[in-house]
């Protein structure tokens, strides 16, 4: 239990900017398996922020924009930076140069456009979701990181070294993604219980969330022949944005 707690705290320290006391023992090996739970915690905090802004009477669109800004702030832009680097790499026609471009710390035009599109989609979709927003935020952030876990265990890692290499070394089997899959499906059922159209809500949130998470990682694998730390971040961001858009119909 102490080892699992240490790994979970390591996941919080790695994936977020939330303060973790320096004296706490942190373990970083295997933190990716905890990423969906960290996502659920991030979404819950954002839901709390959203509730506070709503209590103050702030309009839906404005607080949606603030919540999305807080989303970036809590993660330190970790995943958004990966999505930007991935977009710059995929814009290169020569497949042999894509990884080199993705490793460049400078942001290109396609990376900037990808960031704008992702943030606009999140703000617009969140502004169209008026009820149970805290649960929506928690589920979306959880599914995004579950997609990352699937990409880590299912596809080859393209670099000998890199910021995502230790994730690949620690996670070997798709069974690593099963516990959090069960949890996310159960929470999708909870969302359905609050909905006026339960089966539609469960289907869109559960089946839609898992499908988008899987297909996003699959698409990046087809483009690059594998994954890197940047594409792991891109899987998170695009899954979150696309799932939010899908949830506007539920």
PDB file of C-alpha atoms in Angstrom:
ATOM      1  CA  UNK A   1       0.000   0.000   0.000  1.00  0.00           C
ATOM      2  CA  UNK A   2       2.810   2.401   0.838  1.00  0.00           C
ATOM      3  CA  UNK A   3       4.475   1.656  -2.500  1.00  0.00           C
ATOM      4  CA  UNK A   4       1.238   2.284  -4.407  1.00  0.00           C
ATOM      5  CA  UNK A   5       0.654   5.516  -2.496  1.00  0.00           C
ATOM      6  CA  UNK A   6       4.213   6.600  -3.265  1.00  0.00           C
ATOM      7  CA  UNK A   7       3.635   5.911  -6.978  1.00  0.00           C
ATOM      8  CA  UNK A   8       0.322   7.786  -6.964  1.00  0.00           C
ATOM      9  CA  UNK A   9       1.984  10.793  -5.339  1.00  0.00           C
ATOM     10  CA  UNK A  10       4.724  10.552  -7.952  1.00  0.00           C
ATOM     11  CA  UNK A  11       2.039  10.649 -10.647  1.00  0.00           C
ATOM     12  CA  UNK A  12       0.554  13.802  -9.134  1.00  0.00           C
ATOM     13  CA  UNK A  13       3.993  15.436  -8.999  1.00  0.00           C
ATOM     14  CA  UNK A  14       4.803  14.448 -12.607  1.00  0.00           C
ATOM     15  CA  UNK A  15       1.486  15.147 -14.325  1.00  0.00           C
ATOM     16  CA  UNK A  16       0.416  18.271 -12.451  1.00  0.00           C
ATOM     17  CA  UNK A  17       1.735  21.451 -10.895  1.00  0.00           C
ATOM     18  CA  UNK A  18      -0.052  20.710  -7.638  1.00  0.00           C
ATOM     19  CA  UNK A  19       2.255  21.090  -4.623  1.00  0.00           C
ATOM     20  CA  UNK A  20       3.594  17.839  -3.170  1.00  0.00           C
ATOM     21  CA  UNK A  21       5.635  18.129   0.074  1.00  0.00           C
ATOM     22  CA  UNK A  22       9.330  17.549  -0.580  1.00  0.00           C
ATOM     23  CA  UNK A  23       9.657  15.207   2.393  1.00  0.00           C
ATOM     24  CA  UNK A  24       7.155  12.728   0.948  1.00  0.00           C
ATOM     25  CA  UNK A  25       8.645   9.663  -0.691  1.00  0.00           C
ATOM     26  CA  UNK A  26       7.824   9.690  -4.404  1.00  0.00           C
ATOM     27  CA  UNK A  27       8.144   6.808  -6.852  1.00  0.00           C
ATOM     28  CA  UNK A  28       7.999   7.545 -10.577  1.00  0.00           C
ATOM     29  CA  UNK A  29       8.343   4.049 -11.989  1.00  0.00           C
ATOM     30  CA  UNK A  30       4.915   2.981 -13.251  1.00  0.00           C
ATOM     31  CA  UNK A  31       3.166   6.312 -12.664  1.00  0.00           C
ATOM     32  CA  UNK A  32       1.375   6.121 -16.036  1.00  0.00           C
ATOM     33  CA  UNK A  33      -1.038   3.480 -14.724  1.00  0.00           C
ATOM     34  CA  UNK A  34      -2.274   6.104 -12.263  1.00  0.00           C
ATOM     35  CA  UNK A  35      -2.704   8.790 -14.932  1.00  0.00           C
ATOM     36  CA  UNK A  36      -6.489   8.263 -15.392  1.00  0.00           C
ATOM     37  CA  UNK A  37      -7.036   8.703 -11.648  1.00  0.00           C
ATOM     38  CA  UNK A  38      -4.897  11.836 -11.700  1.00  0.00           C
ATOM     39  CA  UNK A  39      -7.063  13.032 -14.580  1.00  0.00           C
ATOM     40  CA  UNK A  40     -10.205  12.381 -12.574  1.00  0.00           C
ATOM     41  CA  UNK A  41      -8.724  14.382  -9.695  1.00  0.00           C
ATOM     42  CA  UNK A  42      -7.821  17.240 -12.062  1.00  0.00           C
ATOM     43  CA  UNK A  43     -11.347  17.261 -13.483  1.00  0.00           C
ATOM     44  CA  UNK A  44     -12.830  17.255  -9.992  1.00  0.00           C
ATOM     45  CA  UNK A  45     -10.752  20.285  -9.001  1.00  0.00           C
ATOM     46  CA  UNK A  46     -11.830  22.057 -12.171  1.00  0.00           C
ATOM     47  CA  UNK A  47     -15.431  21.179 -11.339  1.00  0.00           C
ATOM     48  CA  UNK A  48     -14.976  22.754  -7.916  1.00  0.00           C
ATOM     49  CA  UNK A  49     -13.596  25.892  -9.561  1.00  0.00           C
ATOM     50  CA  UNK A  50     -16.537  25.930 -11.969  1.00  0.00           C
ATOM     51  CA  UNK A  51     -19.015  25.598  -9.096  1.00  0.00           C
ATOM     52  CA  UNK A  52     -17.408  28.488  -7.250  1.00  0.00           C
ATOM     53  CA  UNK A  53     -17.574  30.734 -10.326  1.00  0.00           C
ATOM     54  CA  UNK A  54     -21.195  29.716 -10.885  1.00  0.00           C
ATOM     55  CA  UNK A  55     -22.019  30.575  -7.261  1.00  0.00           C
ATOM     56  CA  UNK A  56     -20.616  34.052  -7.894  1.00  0.00           C
ATOM     57  CA  UNK A  57     -22.996  34.408 -10.849  1.00  0.00           C
ATOM     58  CA  UNK A  58     -20.417  34.277 -13.627  1.00  0.00           C
ATOM     59  CA  UNK A  59     -21.887  33.524 -17.098  1.00  0.00           C
ATOM     60  CA  UNK A  60     -21.413  30.069 -18.597  1.00  0.00           C
ATOM     61  CA  UNK A  61     -19.071  31.014 -21.445  1.00  0.00           C
ATOM     62  CA  UNK A  62     -16.777  33.127 -19.274  1.00  0.00           C
ATOM     63  CA  UNK A  63     -16.394  30.503 -16.591  1.00  0.00           C
ATOM     64  CA  UNK A  64     -15.880  27.825 -19.251  1.00  0.00           C
ATOM     65  CA  UNK A  65     -12.925  29.830 -20.581  1.00  0.00           C
ATOM     66  CA  UNK A  66     -11.513  30.246 -17.067  1.00  0.00           C
ATOM     67  CA  UNK A  67     -11.917  26.530 -16.357  1.00  0.00           C
ATOM     68  CA  UNK A  68     -10.042  25.623 -19.557  1.00  0.00           C
ATOM     69  CA  UNK A  69      -7.292  28.098 -18.624  1.00  0.00           C
ATOM     70  CA  UNK A  70      -7.125  26.443 -15.202  1.00  0.00           C
ATOM     71  CA  UNK A  71      -6.949  23.071 -16.975  1.00  0.00           C
ATOM     72  CA  UNK A  72      -3.754  24.166 -18.719  1.00  0.00           C
ATOM     73  CA  UNK A  73      -2.368  25.711 -15.544  1.00  0.00           C
ATOM     74  CA  UNK A  74      -2.856  22.603 -13.384  1.00  0.00           C
ATOM     75  CA  UNK A  75      -0.966  20.436 -15.880  1.00  0.00           C
ATOM     76  CA  UNK A  76       1.655  23.074 -16.587  1.00  0.00           C
ATOM     77  CA  UNK A  77       0.798  22.740 -20.268  1.00  0.00           C
ATOM     78  CA  UNK A  78       2.527  19.335 -20.266  1.00  0.00           C
ATOM     79  CA  UNK A  79       0.091  17.601 -22.612  1.00  0.00           C
ATOM     80  CA  UNK A  80      -0.694  20.695 -24.684  1.00  0.00           C
ATOM     81  CA  UNK A  81       3.018  21.132 -25.390  1.00  0.00           C
ATOM     82  CA  UNK A  82       3.112  17.523 -26.624  1.00  0.00           C
ATOM     83  CA  UNK A  83       0.130  18.151 -28.903  1.00  0.00           C
ATOM     84  CA  UNK A  84       1.846  21.231 -30.338  1.00  0.00           C
ATOM     85  CA  UNK A  85       5.131  19.423 -30.971  1.00  0.00           C
ATOM     86  CA  UNK A  86       3.244  16.522 -32.557  1.00  0.00           C
ATOM     87  CA  UNK A  87       1.398  18.874 -34.917  1.00  0.00           C
ATOM     88  CA  UNK A  88       4.681  20.471 -35.991  1.00  0.00           C
ATOM     89  CA  UNK A  89       6.163  17.035 -36.643  1.00  0.00           C
ATOM     90  CA  UNK A  90       3.206  15.742 -38.640  1.00  0.00           C
ATOM     91  CA  UNK A  91       3.314  18.875 -40.820  1.00  0.00           C
ATOM     92  CA  UNK A  92       6.685  17.732 -42.203  1.00  0.00           C
ATOM     93  CA  UNK A  93       6.269  15.721 -45.411  1.00  0.00           C
ATOM     94  CA  UNK A  94       9.472  13.746 -44.913  1.00  0.00           C
ATOM     95  CA  UNK A  95       8.703  10.989 -42.344  1.00  0.00           C
ATOM     96  CA  UNK A  96      12.392  10.706 -41.501  1.00  0.00           C
ATOM     97  CA  UNK A  97      12.486  14.284 -40.191  1.00  0.00           C
ATOM     98  CA  UNK A  98       9.312  14.233 -38.128  1.00  0.00           C
ATOM     99  CA  UNK A  99      10.889  13.080 -34.860  1.00  0.00           C
ATOM    100  CA  UNK A 100      13.669  15.632 -35.281  1.00  0.00           C
ATOM    101  CA  UNK A 101      11.138  18.445 -35.698  1.00  0.00           C
ATOM    102  CA  UNK A 102       9.107  17.209 -32.736  1.00  0.00           C
ATOM    103  CA  UNK A 103      12.237  17.312 -30.563  1.00  0.00           C
ATOM    104  CA  UNK A 104      12.790  20.996 -31.401  1.00  0.00           C
ATOM    105  CA  UNK A 105      11.724  23.184 -28.485  1.00  0.00           C
ATOM    106  CA  UNK A 106      10.584  25.984 -30.814  1.00  0.00           C
ATOM    107  CA  UNK A 107       6.880  26.067 -31.660  1.00  0.00           C
ATOM    108  CA  UNK A 108       5.981  26.229 -35.331  1.00  0.00           C
ATOM    109  CA  UNK A 109       2.868  27.509 -37.069  1.00  0.00           C
ATOM    110  CA  UNK A 110       1.119  24.138 -37.076  1.00  0.00           C
ATOM    111  CA  UNK A 111       1.794  23.648 -33.374  1.00  0.00           C
ATOM    112  CA  UNK A 112       0.325  27.051 -32.576  1.00  0.00           C
ATOM    113  CA  UNK A 113      -2.731  26.318 -34.727  1.00  0.00           C
ATOM    114  CA  UNK A 114      -3.232  22.957 -33.014  1.00  0.00           C
ATOM    115  CA  UNK A 115      -3.153  24.617 -29.578  1.00  0.00           C
ATOM    116  CA  UNK A 116      -5.690  27.261 -30.647  1.00  0.00           C
ATOM    117  CA  UNK A 117      -8.027  24.640 -32.109  1.00  0.00           C
ATOM    118  CA  UNK A 118      -7.847  22.409 -29.026  1.00  0.00           C
ATOM    119  CA  UNK A 119      -8.517  25.267 -26.613  1.00  0.00           C
ATOM    120  CA  UNK A 120     -11.340  26.686 -28.746  1.00  0.00           C
ATOM    121  CA  UNK A 121     -13.019  23.285 -28.992  1.00  0.00           C
ATOM    122  CA  UNK A 122     -12.791  22.809 -25.231  1.00  0.00           C
ATOM    123  CA  UNK A 123     -14.180  26.230 -24.377  1.00  0.00           C
ATOM    124  CA  UNK A 124     -16.985  26.067 -26.950  1.00  0.00           C
ATOM    125  CA  UNK A 125     -18.031  22.522 -26.036  1.00  0.00           C
ATOM    126  CA  UNK A 126     -17.870  23.133 -22.289  1.00  0.00           C
ATOM    127  CA  UNK A 127     -19.984  26.256 -22.708  1.00  0.00           C
ATOM    128  CA  UNK A 128     -22.664  24.098 -24.338  1.00  0.00           C
ATOM    129  CA  UNK A 129     -22.797  21.710 -21.360  1.00  0.00           C
ATOM    130  CA  UNK A 130     -24.896  23.311 -18.645  1.00  0.00           C
ATOM    131  CA  UNK A 131     -25.480  20.465 -16.167  1.00  0.00           C
ATOM    132  CA  UNK A 132     -23.302  18.055 -14.173  1.00  0.00           C
ATOM    133  CA  UNK A 133     -20.222  19.855 -15.418  1.00  0.00           C
ATOM    134  CA  UNK A 134     -17.976  18.627 -12.623  1.00  0.00           C
ATOM    135  CA  UNK A 135     -18.640  14.998 -13.569  1.00  0.00           C
ATOM    136  CA  UNK A 136     -18.153  15.787 -17.260  1.00  0.00           C
ATOM    137  CA  UNK A 137     -14.800  17.422 -16.525  1.00  0.00           C
ATOM    138  CA  UNK A 138     -13.665  14.518 -14.351  1.00  0.00           C
ATOM    139  CA  UNK A 139     -14.672  11.894 -16.925  1.00  0.00           C
ATOM    140  CA  UNK A 140     -13.160  13.728 -19.880  1.00  0.00           C
ATOM    141  CA  UNK A 141      -9.819  14.210 -18.118  1.00  0.00           C
ATOM    142  CA  UNK A 142      -9.889  10.567 -17.025  1.00  0.00           C
ATOM    143  CA  UNK A 143     -10.642   9.194 -20.509  1.00  0.00           C
ATOM    144  CA  UNK A 144      -7.906  11.351 -22.032  1.00  0.00           C
ATOM    145  CA  UNK A 145      -5.294   9.827 -19.772  1.00  0.00           C
ATOM    146  CA  UNK A 146      -6.722   6.330 -20.169  1.00  0.00           C
ATOM    147  CA  UNK A 147      -6.072   6.729 -23.890  1.00  0.00           C
ATOM    148  CA  UNK A 148      -2.482   7.554 -23.023  1.00  0.00           C
ATOM    149  CA  UNK A 149      -2.139   4.314 -21.046  1.00  0.00           C
ATOM    150  CA  UNK A 150      -3.475   2.311 -24.001  1.00  0.00           C
ATOM    151  CA  UNK A 151      -1.039   4.039 -26.376  1.00  0.00           C
ATOM    152  CA  UNK A 152       1.872   3.319 -24.037  1.00  0.00           C
ATOM    153  CA  UNK A 153       1.243  -0.413 -23.735  1.00  0.00           C
ATOM    154  CA  UNK A 154      -0.033  -1.080 -27.262  1.00  0.00           C
ATOM    155  CA  UNK A 155       2.389   0.734 -29.571  1.00  0.00           C
ATOM    156  CA  UNK A 156       6.196   0.858 -29.913  1.00  0.00           C
ATOM    157  CA  UNK A 157       8.174   3.757 -28.490  1.00  0.00           C
ATOM    158  CA  UNK A 158      10.145   5.522 -31.220  1.00  0.00           C
ATOM    159  CA  UNK A 159      13.107   6.838 -29.261  1.00  0.00           C
ATOM    160  CA  UNK A 160      15.864   5.104 -27.338  1.00  0.00           C
ATOM    161  CA  UNK A 161      15.598   7.883 -24.804  1.00  0.00           C
ATOM    162  CA  UNK A 162      12.971  10.524 -24.150  1.00  0.00           C
ATOM    163  CA  UNK A 163      10.536  11.874 -21.615  1.00  0.00           C
ATOM    164  CA  UNK A 164       8.121   9.026 -22.273  1.00  0.00           C
ATOM    165  CA  UNK A 165      10.593   6.139 -22.428  1.00  0.00           C
ATOM    166  CA  UNK A 166      10.285   5.228 -18.737  1.00  0.00           C
ATOM    167  CA  UNK A 167       6.504   4.933 -19.121  1.00  0.00           C
ATOM    168  CA  UNK A 168       6.937   2.335 -21.854  1.00  0.00           C
ATOM    169  CA  UNK A 169       9.505   0.431 -19.798  1.00  0.00           C
ATOM    170  CA  UNK A 170       7.167   0.193 -16.801  1.00  0.00           C
ATOM    171  CA  UNK A 171       3.900  -0.758 -18.549  1.00  0.00           C
ATOM    172  CA  UNK A 172       3.946  -4.012 -20.501  1.00  0.00           C
ATOM    173  CA  UNK A 173       0.411  -5.314 -20.828  1.00  0.00           C
ATOM    174  CA  UNK A 174      -3.022  -4.029 -21.811  1.00  0.00           C
ATOM    175  CA  UNK A 175      -4.226  -5.417 -18.481  1.00  0.00           C
ATOM    176  CA  UNK A 176      -2.647  -2.286 -16.987  1.00  0.00           C
ATOM    177  CA  UNK A 177      -5.525  -0.299 -18.514  1.00  0.00           C
ATOM    178  CA  UNK A 178      -8.345  -2.550 -17.274  1.00  0.00           C
ATOM    179  CA  UNK A 179      -8.819  -1.303 -13.664  1.00  0.00           C
ATOM    180  CA  UNK A 180      -9.224   2.333 -14.665  1.00  0.00           C
ATOM    181  CA  UNK A 181     -11.377   1.301 -17.648  1.00  0.00           C
ATOM    182  CA  UNK A 182     -13.807  -0.371 -15.239  1.00  0.00           C
ATOM    183  CA  UNK A 183     -13.795   2.716 -13.019  1.00  0.00           C
ATOM    184  CA  UNK A 184     -14.435   5.106 -15.915  1.00  0.00           C
ATOM    185  CA  UNK A 185     -17.257   2.936 -17.269  1.00  0.00           C
ATOM    186  CA  UNK A 186     -18.826   2.844 -13.795  1.00  0.00           C
ATOM    187  CA  UNK A 187     -18.596   6.626 -13.495  1.00  0.00           C
ATOM    188  CA  UNK A 188     -20.123   6.921 -16.955  1.00  0.00           C
ATOM    189  CA  UNK A 189     -23.036   4.927 -15.545  1.00  0.00           C
ATOM    190  CA  UNK A 190     -23.307   7.433 -12.701  1.00  0.00           C
ATOM    191  CA  UNK A 191     -23.547  10.224 -15.252  1.00  0.00           C
ATOM    192  CA  UNK A 192     -26.298   8.278 -17.021  1.00  0.00           C
ATOM    193  CA  UNK A 193     -28.248   8.045 -13.772  1.00  0.00           C
ATOM    194  CA  UNK A 194     -28.320  11.854 -13.592  1.00  0.00           C
ATOM    195  CA  UNK A 195     -29.421  12.232 -17.202  1.00  0.00           C
ATOM    196  CA  UNK A 196     -32.922  12.499 -18.660  1.00  0.00           C
ATOM    197  CA  UNK A 197     -31.782  10.046 -21.367  1.00  0.00           C
ATOM    198  CA  UNK A 198     -29.718   7.511 -19.352  1.00  0.00           C
ATOM    199  CA  UNK A 199     -28.814   5.074 -22.121  1.00  0.00           C
ATOM    200  CA  UNK A 200     -27.744   7.839 -24.472  1.00  0.00           C
ATOM    201  CA  UNK A 201     -25.620   9.450 -21.768  1.00  0.00           C
ATOM    202  CA  UNK A 202     -23.963   6.149 -20.804  1.00  0.00           C
ATOM    203  CA  UNK A 203     -23.324   5.240 -24.433  1.00  0.00           C
ATOM    204  CA  UNK A 204     -21.868   8.594 -25.389  1.00  0.00           C
ATOM    205  CA  UNK A 205     -19.743   8.913 -22.242  1.00  0.00           C
ATOM    206  CA  UNK A 206     -18.598   5.301 -21.866  1.00  0.00           C
ATOM    207  CA  UNK A 207     -18.463   3.889 -25.359  1.00  0.00           C
ATOM    208  CA  UNK A 208     -17.703   7.250 -26.929  1.00  0.00           C
ATOM    209  CA  UNK A 209     -14.957   8.025 -24.437  1.00  0.00           C
ATOM    210  CA  UNK A 210     -13.216   4.672 -24.817  1.00  0.00           C
ATOM    211  CA  UNK A 211     -13.568   4.708 -28.621  1.00  0.00           C
ATOM    212  CA  UNK A 212     -12.112   8.206 -29.015  1.00  0.00           C
ATOM    213  CA  UNK A 213      -9.272   7.409 -26.600  1.00  0.00           C
ATOM    214  CA  UNK A 214      -8.340   4.244 -28.509  1.00  0.00           C
ATOM    215  CA  UNK A 215      -8.726   5.675 -32.009  1.00  0.00           C
ATOM    216  CA  UNK A 216      -6.709   8.807 -31.229  1.00  0.00           C
ATOM    217  CA  UNK A 217      -3.714   6.719 -30.180  1.00  0.00           C
ATOM    218  CA  UNK A 218      -4.239   4.462 -33.195  1.00  0.00           C
ATOM    219  CA  UNK A 219      -4.236   7.437 -35.578  1.00  0.00           C
ATOM    220  CA  UNK A 220      -0.963   8.845 -34.270  1.00  0.00           C
ATOM    221  CA  UNK A 221       0.588   5.386 -34.479  1.00  0.00           C
ATOM    222  CA  UNK A 222      -0.428   5.131 -38.151  1.00  0.00           C
ATOM    223  CA  UNK A 223       1.114   8.519 -38.918  1.00  0.00           C
ATOM    224  CA  UNK A 224       4.415   7.934 -37.139  1.00  0.00           C
ATOM    225  CA  UNK A 225       4.780   4.168 -36.804  1.00  0.00           C
ATOM    226  CA  UNK A 226       4.759   4.410 -33.013  1.00  0.00           C
ATOM    227  CA  UNK A 227       4.602   6.928 -30.181  1.00  0.00           C
ATOM    228  CA  UNK A 228       6.761   9.360 -28.252  1.00  0.00           C
ATOM    229  CA  UNK A 229       6.254  11.405 -25.112  1.00  0.00           C
ATOM    230  CA  UNK A 230       4.860  14.189 -27.289  1.00  0.00           C
ATOM    231  CA  UNK A 231       2.236  11.962 -28.893  1.00  0.00           C
ATOM    232  CA  UNK A 232       1.204  10.672 -25.472  1.00  0.00           C
ATOM    233  CA  UNK A 233       0.373  14.284 -24.628  1.00  0.00           C
ATOM    234  CA  UNK A 234      -1.391  14.715 -27.966  1.00  0.00           C
ATOM    235  CA  UNK A 235      -3.574  11.678 -27.225  1.00  0.00           C
ATOM    236  CA  UNK A 236      -4.641  13.262 -23.935  1.00  0.00           C
ATOM    237  CA  UNK A 237      -5.462  16.663 -25.434  1.00  0.00           C
ATOM    238  CA  UNK A 238      -7.293  15.484 -28.535  1.00  0.00           C
ATOM    239  CA  UNK A 239      -9.274  12.860 -26.618  1.00  0.00           C
ATOM    240  CA  UNK A 240     -10.388  15.505 -24.119  1.00  0.00           C
ATOM    241  CA  UNK A 241     -11.349  18.007 -26.823  1.00  0.00           C
ATOM    242  CA  UNK A 242     -13.182  15.525 -29.066  1.00  0.00           C
ATOM    243  CA  UNK A 243     -14.998  13.854 -26.181  1.00  0.00           C
ATOM    244  CA  UNK A 244     -16.181  17.213 -24.850  1.00  0.00           C
ATOM    245  CA  UNK A 245     -17.587  17.950 -28.307  1.00  0.00           C
ATOM    246  CA  UNK A 246     -19.320  14.583 -28.383  1.00  0.00           C
ATOM    247  CA  UNK A 247     -20.835  15.100 -24.935  1.00  0.00           C
ATOM    248  CA  UNK A 248     -22.630  18.235 -26.095  1.00  0.00           C
ATOM    249  CA  UNK A 249     -25.224  15.949 -27.759  1.00  0.00           C
ATOM    250  CA  UNK A 250     -25.901  14.012 -24.552  1.00  0.00           C
TER     251      UNK A 250
END
